[in-house]
Each structure stands twice: as structure tokens, then as C-alpha cells.
Tab-separated table of C-alpha atoms and ligand atoms in Angstrom:
chain	number	residue	atom	x	y	z
A	16	MET	CA	0.000	0.000	0.000
A	17	ARG	CA	1.245	3.492	-0.909
A	18	THR	CA	0.602	6.161	1.701
A	19	ILE	CA	1.151	9.890	2.005
A	20	PHE	CA	4.557	9.056	3.519
A	21	ASP	CA	5.639	7.582	0.183
A	22	THR	CA	5.108	10.859	-1.694
A	23	LEU	CA	8.585	12.298	-1.208
A	24	THR	CA	11.863	10.593	-2.041
A	25	LEU	CA	14.886	10.621	0.234
A	26	GLU	CA	16.581	12.928	-2.271
A	27	GLN	CA	13.695	15.403	-2.038
A	28	LEU	CA	13.655	15.204	1.754
A	29	ARG	CA	17.381	15.907	1.897
A	30	THR	CA	16.757	19.325	0.304
A	31	ARG	CA	14.985	20.322	3.544
A	32	THR	CA	17.037	22.537	5.864
A	33	SER	CA	15.333	21.744	9.174
A	34	GLU	CA	16.868	20.023	12.208
A	35	LYS	CA	15.903	16.571	11.004
A	36	TRP	CA	17.759	16.907	7.741
A	37	ARG	CA	20.723	19.064	8.716
A	38	HIS	CA	21.793	17.937	12.162
A	39	TYR	CA	23.684	14.876	10.912
A	40	PRO	CA	25.901	14.229	7.880
A	41	ALA	CA	24.130	13.039	4.725
A	42	ASP	CA	25.019	9.361	5.188
A	43	VAL	CA	22.969	9.241	8.406
A	44	LEU	CA	19.320	8.230	8.136
A	45	PRO	CA	17.504	10.617	10.529
A	46	LEU	CA	14.618	9.048	12.452
A	47	PHE	CA	14.932	11.145	15.566
A	48	VAL	CA	13.261	14.574	15.914
A	49	ALA	CA	9.442	14.901	15.670
A	50	GLU	CA	9.201	16.036	12.067
A	51	MET	CA	7.171	14.042	9.537
A	52	ASP	CA	8.327	13.129	6.042
A	53	VAL	CA	5.170	14.362	4.336
A	54	PRO	CA	4.391	17.069	1.813
A	55	GLN	CA	2.548	20.006	3.337
A	56	ALA	CA	-1.281	20.071	3.301
A	57	GLU	CA	-2.678	22.066	0.372
A	58	PRO	CA	-4.954	24.291	2.520
A	59	VAL	CA	-1.938	25.321	4.605
A	60	ILE	CA	0.196	26.039	1.546
A	61	ARG	CA	-2.606	28.191	0.144
A	62	ALA	CA	-3.160	30.054	3.411
A	63	VAL	CA	0.522	30.920	3.834
A	64	HIS	CA	0.986	31.743	0.140
A	65	ASP	CA	-2.091	33.971	0.059
A	66	ALA	CA	-1.017	35.739	3.234
A	67	MET	CA	2.382	36.521	1.740
A	68	VAL	CA	0.801	37.736	-1.498
A	69	ARG	CA	-1.509	40.010	0.513
A	70	GLY	CA	1.461	41.208	2.560
A	71	ASP	CA	-0.565	40.039	5.547
A	72	THR	CA	2.489	39.847	7.786
A	73	GLY	CA	1.499	42.008	10.718
A	74	TYR	CA	0.424	41.077	14.227
A	75	PRO	CA	-2.248	38.477	14.991
A	76	ASN	CA	-5.723	39.503	16.037
A	77	GLY	CA	-8.882	37.845	17.285
A	78	HIS	CA	-10.021	34.372	18.242
A	79	GLY	CA	-9.651	32.747	14.799
A	80	LEU	CA	-7.182	30.047	15.825
A	81	ALA	CA	-9.072	29.133	18.999
A	82	GLU	CA	-12.308	28.978	16.977
A	83	ALA	CA	-10.704	26.739	14.363
A	84	MET	CA	-9.240	24.503	17.067
A	85	ALA	CA	-12.649	24.355	18.772
A	86	GLY	CA	-14.289	23.307	15.493
A	87	PHE	CA	-11.694	20.567	15.069
A	88	ALA	CA	-12.119	19.433	18.702
A	89	ALA	CA	-15.909	19.274	18.332
A	90	THR	CA	-15.663	17.178	15.169
A	91	ARG	CA	-12.864	14.845	16.213
A	92	TRP	CA	-13.483	14.464	19.938
A	93	ASP	CA	-16.978	15.848	20.573
A	94	TRP	CA	-15.325	18.339	22.928
A	95	ALA	CA	-16.761	21.832	23.464
A	96	VAL	CA	-13.737	24.139	23.757
A	97	PRO	CA	-14.458	27.482	25.495
A	98	VAL	CA	-13.112	29.816	22.807
A	99	GLU	CA	-13.533	33.108	24.693
A	100	ARG	CA	-11.706	31.787	27.759
A	101	SER	CA	-8.848	30.203	25.755
A	102	ARG	CA	-5.553	32.008	25.210
A	103	LEU	CA	-2.781	31.885	22.605
A	104	ALA	CA	0.941	31.305	23.096
A	105	ALA	CA	3.891	31.246	20.718
A	106	ASP	CA	4.097	27.480	20.995
A	107	VAL	CA	3.184	24.652	23.325
A	108	MET	CA	6.249	24.762	25.564
A	109	VAL	CA	5.961	28.539	25.984
A	110	GLY	CA	2.312	27.957	26.881
A	111	VAL	CA	3.175	25.186	29.336
A	112	VAL	CA	5.689	27.394	31.129
A	113	GLU	CA	3.259	30.325	31.316
A	114	VAL	CA	0.466	28.154	32.700
A	115	VAL	CA	2.867	26.693	35.268
A	116	ARG	CA	3.884	30.249	36.207
A	117	LEU	CA	0.232	31.109	36.823
A	118	LEU	CA	-0.351	28.025	38.969
A	119	THR	CA	2.894	27.924	40.980
A	120	GLY	CA	5.620	30.220	42.271
A	121	PRO	CA	9.420	30.158	41.932
A	122	GLY	CA	10.877	27.125	43.701
A	123	ASP	CA	7.525	25.311	43.777
A	124	ALA	CA	7.398	21.784	42.446
A	125	VAL	CA	6.078	20.382	39.198
A	126	VAL	CA	5.548	16.629	38.906
A	127	ILE	CA	6.348	14.857	35.635
A	128	SER	CA	6.112	11.197	34.572
A	129	PRO	CA	9.343	9.997	32.940
A	130	PRO	CA	10.267	8.670	30.512
A	131	VAL	CA	8.852	11.847	28.995
A	132	TYR	CA	9.573	14.554	26.409
A	133	PRO	CA	12.933	15.955	27.650
A	134	PRO	CA	12.029	19.685	27.421
A	135	PHE	CA	9.529	19.106	30.247
A	136	THR	CA	12.567	18.997	32.513
A	137	THR	CA	14.693	21.660	30.848
A	138	PHE	CA	11.935	24.250	30.374
A	139	LEU	CA	10.589	23.817	33.906
A	140	GLN	CA	14.050	24.033	35.437
A	141	HIS	CA	14.714	27.132	33.357
A	142	ALA	CA	11.494	28.571	34.813
A	143	GLY	CA	12.883	27.973	38.329
A	144	ARG	CA	10.610	25.074	39.220
A	145	HIS	CA	11.643	22.036	41.223
A	146	ILE	CA	10.965	18.753	39.408
A	147	VAL	CA	9.443	15.750	41.186
A	148	HIS	CA	9.279	12.423	39.344
A	149	ALA	CA	6.358	9.995	39.240
A	150	PRO	CA	7.623	7.523	36.614
A	151	LEU	CA	5.269	5.561	34.376
A	152	GLY	CA	4.757	1.940	35.421
A	153	VAL	CA	6.457	-0.936	33.589
A	154	ASP	CA	3.236	-1.223	31.586
A	155	ARG	CA	4.011	2.307	30.287
A	156	ARG	CA	0.846	3.659	31.925
A	157	LEU	CA	0.404	6.210	34.722
A	158	ASP	CA	1.384	4.772	38.106
A	159	LEU	CA	-1.239	6.102	40.520
A	160	ASP	CA	0.693	5.121	43.648
A	161	ALA	CA	3.773	6.919	42.361
A	162	LEU	CA	1.610	9.958	41.551
A	163	ASP	CA	0.011	9.933	45.007
A	164	TYR	CA	3.454	9.914	46.622
A	165	ALA	CA	4.892	12.530	44.242
A	166	PHE	CA	1.880	14.858	44.655
A	167	GLY	CA	2.310	14.576	48.430
A	168	ARG	CA	5.983	15.513	48.210
A	169	ALA	CA	5.361	18.301	45.709
A	170	SER	CA	2.682	19.963	47.852
A	171	LEU	CA	4.439	19.476	51.213
A	172	HIS	CA	3.655	22.241	53.769
A	173	GLY	CA	0.796	23.484	51.587
A	174	ARG	CA	3.047	24.706	48.770
A	175	ARG	CA	1.478	25.268	45.381
A	176	ALA	CA	2.295	22.502	42.914
A	177	ALA	CA	1.390	21.300	39.436
A	178	TYR	CA	1.467	18.072	37.449
A	179	LEU	CA	2.580	18.318	33.836
A	180	LEU	CA	0.750	15.470	32.135
A	181	CYS	CA	1.604	14.373	28.603
A	182	ASN	CA	-1.639	13.219	26.966
A	183	PRO	CA	-0.976	11.336	24.703
A	184	HIS	CA	2.352	10.441	26.257
A	185	ASN	CA	5.577	11.120	24.361
A	186	PRO	CA	7.575	8.809	23.876
A	187	THR	CA	5.361	5.762	24.626
A	188	GLY	CA	2.225	6.893	22.753
A	189	THR	CA	0.105	5.913	25.766
A	190	LEU	CA	-3.416	7.363	25.696
A	191	HIS	CA	-4.698	7.987	29.200
A	192	THR	CA	-8.180	6.611	29.771
A	193	ALA	CA	-11.090	8.519	31.329
A	194	ASP	CA	-10.720	6.320	34.436
A	195	GLU	CA	-7.016	7.088	34.738
A	196	LEU	CA	-7.655	10.798	34.281
A	197	ALA	CA	-10.417	10.671	36.897
A	198	ALA	CA	-7.988	9.027	39.316
A	199	VAL	CA	-5.389	11.731	38.597
A	200	GLY	CA	-8.114	14.329	39.175
A	201	ALA	CA	-8.972	12.783	42.557
A	202	LEU	CA	-5.298	12.850	43.556
A	203	SER	CA	-4.994	16.453	42.411
A	204	VAL	CA	-7.907	17.407	44.676
A	205	LYS	CA	-6.493	15.353	47.573
A	206	HIS	CA	-3.109	17.113	47.408
A	207	GLY	CA	-4.080	20.485	45.923
A	208	VAL	CA	-1.940	19.868	42.839
A	209	ARG	CA	-3.114	21.471	39.585
A	210	VAL	CA	-3.000	19.528	36.332
A	211	VAL	CA	-1.512	20.973	33.126
A	212	ALA	CA	-1.951	18.735	30.085
A	213	ASP	CA	0.268	18.906	27.009
A	214	GLU	CA	-2.067	17.536	24.329
A	215	ILE	CA	-0.015	18.371	21.243
A	216	HIS	CA	-0.129	14.780	19.933
A	217	ALA	CA	-3.896	14.366	20.459
A	218	PRO	CA	-4.887	14.321	16.766
A	219	LEU	CA	-2.376	11.528	16.060
A	220	VAL	CA	-4.430	8.497	17.029
A	221	PRO	CA	-4.282	6.177	14.017
A	222	THR	CA	-6.229	3.210	15.377
A	223	PRO	CA	-10.030	3.337	15.451
A	224	ASP	CA	-10.240	1.325	18.685
A	225	ALA	CA	-8.128	3.874	20.611
A	226	GLN	CA	-9.586	7.162	21.798
A	227	PHE	CA	-8.060	10.431	22.982
A	228	VAL	CA	-9.859	11.763	26.078
A	229	PRO	CA	-9.417	15.537	26.542
A	230	THR	CA	-8.079	16.032	30.067
A	231	THR	CA	-10.293	19.012	30.920
A	232	THR	CA	-13.446	16.993	30.196
A	233	VAL	CA	-12.508	14.793	33.160
A	234	ILE	CA	-10.513	17.165	35.401
A	235	PRO	CA	-12.508	20.414	35.407
A	236	ASP	CA	-9.793	22.692	36.798
A	237	ALA	CA	-7.064	21.354	34.469
A	238	ILE	CA	-5.599	23.468	31.670
A	239	ALA	CA	-4.643	21.902	28.333
A	240	LEU	CA	-2.255	23.035	25.622
A	241	HIS	CA	-3.026	22.297	21.977
A	242	SER	CA	-1.356	22.989	18.660
A	243	ALA	CA	-1.625	21.802	15.064
A	244	SER	CA	2.155	21.643	14.837
A	245	LYS	CA	2.693	17.888	15.285
A	246	ALA	CA	-0.313	16.511	13.393
A	247	PHE	CA	0.209	18.889	10.464
A	248	ASN	CA	4.017	19.096	10.587
A	249	LEU	CA	4.079	22.828	11.326
A	250	ALA	CA	6.956	23.284	13.766
A	251	ALA	CA	8.198	26.075	11.486
A	252	LEU	CA	4.842	27.876	11.820
A	253	ARG	CA	4.225	27.542	15.505
A	254	ALA	CA	1.326	28.606	17.656
A	255	ALA	CA	-0.543	27.083	20.583
A	256	VAL	CA	-3.902	27.374	22.295
A	257	ALA	CA	-4.245	27.148	26.085
A	258	VAL	CA	-7.677	25.722	26.904
A	259	PRO	CA	-9.035	25.998	30.459
A	260	GLY	CA	-11.330	23.414	32.003
A	261	PRO	CA	-14.796	24.606	33.087
A	262	GLU	CA	-13.519	25.378	36.600
A	263	ALA	CA	-10.126	26.899	35.703
A	264	THR	CA	-10.210	30.690	35.838
A	265	ASP	CA	-6.441	31.211	35.853
A	266	LEU	CA	-6.104	32.174	32.187
A	267	GLU	CA	-7.868	35.473	32.924
A	268	ASP	CA	-4.426	36.575	34.116
A	269	TRP	CA	-2.673	35.565	30.881
A	270	PRO	CA	0.252	38.010	30.577
A	271	ASP	CA	0.308	40.427	27.615
A	272	PRO	CA	3.947	39.594	26.723
A	273	VAL	CA	2.905	35.980	26.143
A	274	ALA	CA	-0.037	36.912	23.926
A	275	ASP	CA	2.247	39.343	22.054
A	276	GLY	CA	4.707	36.551	21.235
A	277	VAL	CA	2.279	34.806	18.893
A	278	MET	CA	3.217	34.650	15.189
A	279	HIS	CA	0.484	35.753	12.768
A	280	LEU	CA	1.728	33.440	10.012
A	281	GLY	CA	1.666	30.505	12.452
A	282	VAL	CA	-1.882	31.424	13.469
A	283	MET	CA	-3.009	31.539	9.831
A	284	ALA	CA	-1.272	28.273	8.921
A	285	GLN	CA	-2.688	26.418	11.913
A	286	THR	CA	-6.151	27.901	11.443
A	287	ALA	CA	-6.155	26.525	7.878
A	288	ALA	CA	-4.895	23.148	9.128
A	289	TYR	CA	-7.627	22.826	11.756
A	290	THR	CA	-10.347	24.117	9.435
A	291	ASP	CA	-9.543	22.501	6.097
A	292	GLY	CA	-6.836	19.935	6.847
A	293	GLY	CA	-9.113	17.012	7.750
A	294	ALA	CA	-8.454	15.031	4.562
A	295	PHE	CA	-4.683	15.510	4.959
A	296	LEU	CA	-4.804	14.370	8.574
A	297	ASP	CA	-6.821	11.293	7.653
A	298	GLU	CA	-4.146	10.384	5.098
A	299	VAL	CA	-1.466	10.851	7.758
A	300	LEU	CA	-3.384	8.607	10.159
A	301	ALA	CA	-3.852	5.918	7.507
A	302	GLY	CA	-0.133	6.127	6.754
A	303	LEU	CA	0.814	5.834	10.427
A	304	HIS	CA	-1.481	2.846	10.870
A	305	HIS	CA	0.224	1.198	7.903
A	306	ASN	CA	3.718	2.144	9.098
A	307	GLY	CA	3.086	0.777	12.576
A	308	LYS	CA	2.180	-2.628	11.142
A	309	LEU	CA	5.080	-2.490	8.691
A	310	LEU	CA	7.555	-1.670	11.460
A	311	GLN	CA	6.162	-4.480	13.597
A	312	ARG	CA	6.801	-6.941	10.747
A	313	LEU	CA	10.237	-5.545	9.955
A	314	LEU	CA	11.310	-5.774	13.596
A	315	GLU	CA	10.101	-9.357	14.043
A	316	PRO	CA	13.534	-10.951	13.477
A	317	VAL	CA	15.003	-8.993	16.409
A	318	MET	CA	12.188	-8.180	18.774
A	319	VAL	CA	8.529	-8.333	19.672
A	320	TRP	CA	7.063	-4.848	19.329
A	321	GLU	CA	3.535	-3.518	19.035
A	322	PRO	CA	2.550	-0.202	17.453
A	323	PRO	CA	1.688	2.501	19.994
A	324	GLN	CA	-1.854	3.712	20.617
A	325	SER	CA	-0.932	7.168	19.306
A	326	THR	CA	1.861	9.358	17.900
A	327	TYR	CA	4.477	8.238	15.397
A	328	PHE	CA	7.126	7.114	17.842
A	329	ALA	CA	8.361	3.582	18.366
A	330	TRP	CA	9.703	3.333	21.909
A	331	LEU	CA	12.010	0.348	21.551
A	332	ASP	CA	13.334	-1.576	24.515
A	333	LEU	CA	16.837	-2.537	23.391
A	334	ARG	CA	18.343	-3.213	26.812
A	335	ALA	CA	19.380	-6.674	25.702
A	336	PHE	CA	21.662	-5.060	23.124
A	337	GLY	CA	23.873	-3.006	25.399
A	338	ASP	CA	23.567	0.069	27.522
A	339	ASP	CA	23.559	2.703	24.805
A	340	PRO	CA	21.932	1.310	21.678
A	341	ALA	CA	21.370	4.769	20.134
A	342	ARG	CA	25.109	5.342	20.120
A	343	SER	CA	25.772	1.981	18.437
A	344	LEU	CA	23.052	2.615	15.852
A	345	LEU	CA	24.533	5.981	14.984
A	346	LYS	CA	28.150	4.877	14.988
A	347	ASP	CA	27.813	1.505	13.303
A	348	GLY	CA	24.537	1.844	11.394
A	349	ARG	CA	24.485	5.563	10.539
A	350	LEU	CA	20.932	5.610	11.884
A	351	ALA	CA	19.887	8.500	14.153
A	352	VAL	CA	17.272	7.796	16.823
A	353	ASN	CA	16.718	9.473	20.190
A	354	PRO	CA	18.628	7.888	23.089
A	355	GLY	CA	16.080	6.705	25.645
A	356	ALA	CA	18.052	8.030	28.611
A	357	THR	CA	17.407	11.612	27.470
A	358	PHE	CA	13.746	11.002	28.415
A	359	GLY	CA	14.743	10.131	31.987
A	360	VAL	CA	16.797	7.390	33.638
A	361	GLU	CA	13.876	5.017	33.093
A	362	GLY	CA	14.580	5.246	29.366
A	363	ALA	CA	18.135	3.889	29.544
A	364	GLY	CA	18.660	1.118	26.995
A	365	HIS	CA	15.662	2.272	24.964
A	366	VAL	CA	15.519	4.346	21.805
A	367	ARG	CA	12.767	6.450	20.251
A	368	LEU	CA	12.381	5.950	16.518
A	369	ASN	CA	10.170	8.245	14.423
A	370	PHE	CA	8.218	6.130	11.919
A	371	ALA	CA	6.447	9.009	10.137
A	372	THR	CA	8.404	8.248	7.009
A	373	SER	CA	8.323	6.264	3.769
A	374	THR	CA	8.289	2.492	3.387
A	375	ALA	CA	11.702	2.716	1.711
A	376	ILE	CA	13.284	4.733	4.534
A	377	LEU	CA	11.689	2.620	7.259
A	378	THR	CA	12.860	-0.563	5.577
A	379	ASP	CA	16.396	0.808	5.222
A	380	ALA	CA	16.350	1.985	8.855
A	381	VAL	CA	15.309	-1.403	10.232
A	382	SER	CA	17.852	-3.148	8.030
A	383	ARG	CA	20.563	-0.917	9.550
A	384	LEU	CA	19.160	-1.568	13.013
A	385	THR	CA	19.035	-5.339	12.651
A	386	THR	CA	22.544	-5.412	11.186
A	387	VAL	CA	23.952	-3.450	14.124
A	388	LEU	CA	21.955	-5.284	16.761
A	389	GLY	CA	22.639	-8.634	15.144
A	390	GLY	CA	26.282	-7.994	15.940
A	391	ALA	CA	25.668	-6.698	19.453
A	392	GLY	CA	22.748	-8.731	20.602
A	393	HIS	CA	21.676	-11.567	22.723
A	394	GLY	CA	19.038	-12.619	20.238
A	395	HIS	CA	15.315	-12.081	20.288
A	396	VAL	CA	13.963	-9.617	22.839
A	397	PRO	CA	10.563	-10.587	24.214
A	398	GLY	CA	10.203	-7.436	26.311
A	399	PRO	CA	11.729	-5.740	29.355
A	400	GLN	CA	13.972	-8.310	30.941
A	401	ARG	CA	17.165	-6.819	32.291
A	402	GLY	CA	17.925	-4.185	34.869
A	403	PRO	CA	17.429	-0.524	34.157
A	404	GLY	CA	20.945	0.015	32.804
A	405	PRO	CA	23.115	3.033	33.538
A	406	GLU	CA	21.858	6.125	35.338
A	407	ARG	CA	22.337	8.259	32.252
A	408	GLY	CA	23.436	7.324	28.791
A	409	PRO	CA	25.249	10.069	26.947
A	410	ASP	CA	23.134	11.969	24.427
A	411	VAL	CA	24.908	10.903	21.263
A	412	SER	CA	23.415	13.728	19.297
A	413	GLY	CA	22.815	16.871	21.285
A	414	ALA	CA	19.877	17.079	18.899
A	415	ARG	CA	16.319	18.137	19.711
A	416	PRO	CA	14.009	15.302	20.686
A	417	GLY	CA	11.055	17.080	19.065
B	512	LIG	C1	4.900	16.410	24.031
B	512	LIG	C2	5.420	17.579	23.243
B	512	LIG	N1	5.187	18.825	23.681
B	512	LIG	C3	5.641	19.901	23.012
B	512	LIG	C4	6.363	19.763	21.843
B	512	LIG	C5	6.905	20.973	21.165
B	512	LIG	O1	5.867	21.833	20.842
B	512	LIG	P1	6.168	23.330	20.478
B	512	LIG	O2	7.163	23.299	19.352
B	512	LIG	O3	4.834	23.884	20.081
B	512	LIG	O4	6.703	23.962	21.727
B	512	LIG	C6	6.612	18.486	21.336
B	512	LIG	C7	7.386	18.327	20.122
B	512	LIG	O5	7.606	17.269	19.618
B	512	LIG	C8	6.135	17.374	22.060
B	512	LIG	O6	6.357	16.129	21.625
């Protein structure tokens, strides 16, 4: 089957100048950062082109992006987004930091669930927040006991605290269920910890039997961050929408400098994506569904792996193949993936591989991987089986995890 990911050749992709295609030398196959190997959606191309032709390159105005996102949310998730109470930010991580600043003070704690998107740690530390870990369980789902303990520590002596939830979870693709979110909500009430949900990957659920549950529909005082940038490959045209739950009034204090940092071109591109990009997104989802199955088959000779519930990341447990498989894959296979340890110590011995790419590239990538691991390995890997590996594996790349 040919999918949207088979539209562009490797040669065409190598003309791109973004992080994915320029961080490593040209003999390295880059399956690391969260960029997709797809052509851009026609409605987005038209919106950006028309804006440039109009010279429409001033400052953003109005609720257009929030309205477009609300329309998308109503159609895809039957979720009524409160447009008037939502706020814009330059991108999701800027939005996350600003929401955390509204909910907590300097030196207060924010709980995260590693292995998780590495900028959760770096951005929060940069914002002067103390990080408390509540790692995912071995089943790659939220560990409610760990959260209970972490929330207790974070809110000790009545301090303000927040939980930065990743829903869906990067890198595992875990979709949190309504029951899990309700349990998190109960813990947040018990400890007075506010929930901030990064929902940037929410549109990327390629399997019909899996369902994204918007956090604020279950936890009424949570605040969620959304963007079209992952699902529509728009990291170059960033924008984000902060959506408050029905009981969250905090965004009334959204600071002007944050609202002023929003890029008009990003707003227009993302508005077009949310409004008219449905057919493109459906092609992406069909392609991801196909790629997940393809990758599963390709990996069979070396390991048992199942496609994730969401996102385009394969979180591969390669602990049986040495402590730093990403380094071996880069050095010996010229294949760039994200080292698992950069997502937290729990990720040591794992790698994150981005499968939003063509059949040809994926096939080449797995051939490189099996060749390298065939030399390093202990055979077939049925699942987690060895100890957690080293405290921290070196980041072989210094590259963005995306
Ligand atoms: C979970 C998560 N949050 C945020 C981002 C980055 O979003 P932005 O570029 O809008 O800050 C990414 C990028 O891959 C991500 O995976």
C-alpha cells in the first residue's frame, strides 16, 4: 500500500534545511526529531501563500485560531472548547511554562512522569521550578501510587504545585483513559496539585479502537495546551492554544507579553490546518497505521514490538543489546534515533524511533538496526527483561528530541 509518507523521495527530503535533515551528515538516516516526512497540506500552503501575497504579515488579532481549534475538537473528539476563555501562546512549551507560572511560584514543584519529552525537565528548570518524578509503570501507563506519593511531596507544607501530564504520552504513545484521568483528578484534589496537560499529539491516534480523552473533560480545573504543529508538521509555523477546564479561571491573568509573542503566520497556517486539513490528517493517520504494522513486521527478526496507541514514535526496549543502543546505531549503522536516557533514567537502553516516514526509509532503517543489533545482541527480545541500565546514557546527538 502506498501512503502519504511515500510521496517524497529521500533525495527530495534531503533538500529540507530543518533540524531533522541538517543535524547529521548526509550518510545518516535521521529518524529522531518529531518532524514528519510528508508534503505540506494544500490548505496550509494556500493560506501561507495567500497571506504573503496580501502582505498580511502584521500582528495576529482575534479568536480565529481558537475557533478553528474548537471546530476541530468538536468534530474529532466531541469536545466543546471554550473559545472566549482560551488564550494563545507562541508554541506549546511557551504555553506550558506560562500556565505553570500562573499556577505555581518560583521554587515550587512540578511533577512529571518519565520517561517523557525531555524539554519538560529543561523548560521547567529554566522557569525555576523544582521537578518531582512519578515515573510511568512498567506497563508504560500512569502509576497512581507513584503519583500519590509525588503529589504529596510536591505539595508538602501546603506549597502550590502542578502536574505536567503528557496526553498522549511522548515517547510511549500511551493514551490515558477517562478512568485514569479521573484518578489523577482525585489525587490532584487530595493534594491540591493542579493539572496541566500537554495535548499536542492528540490528533495523532491512528487506530479506530483507541480514543483520545481531553483532560479538561474529566478534570474540570485542568488546563490543556493544543497545537496543530505535530499533526500537520508545522513546527516552522508555531502557535498554541491554552484551553481551560470549566472550573479553571487562571487564564484570565494571561500576561500580555505571552499573547504578544504569537506569530500571525503561524496562526493563519494552523487555522487553515484545523479548518480545512481534515483530509490531509486522515491520510497521515492511515499512513501511520500502515507504518506501525510495517515496522512491527520488519522488527520481528530482532524483537517483539507492538505499534503505539498514538503518535508516530516507536519506543524500543533494546536493553538486551547493550547500555547505549542509540550510540551503536549511529556509529555503526548511521541511523539517528533518540537515546532513551534523554527522556529520563527510566529510558536507559531504549531508543525512540520516528516512523512518520516512507516504506523505503523505514525498511532501510530497520535493516541498519538489525545489522547493528545482530552484531551486538543476545538474540530475540521478548520485552523488558534486564535491569534498568546506567543512570544516564550520553546523548549521542545533542539534537532536539522534538
Ligand atoms: C509532548 C510535546 N510537547 C511539546 C512539543 C513541542 O511543541 P512546540 O514546538 O509547540 O513547543 C513536542 C514536540 O515534539 C512534544 O512532543
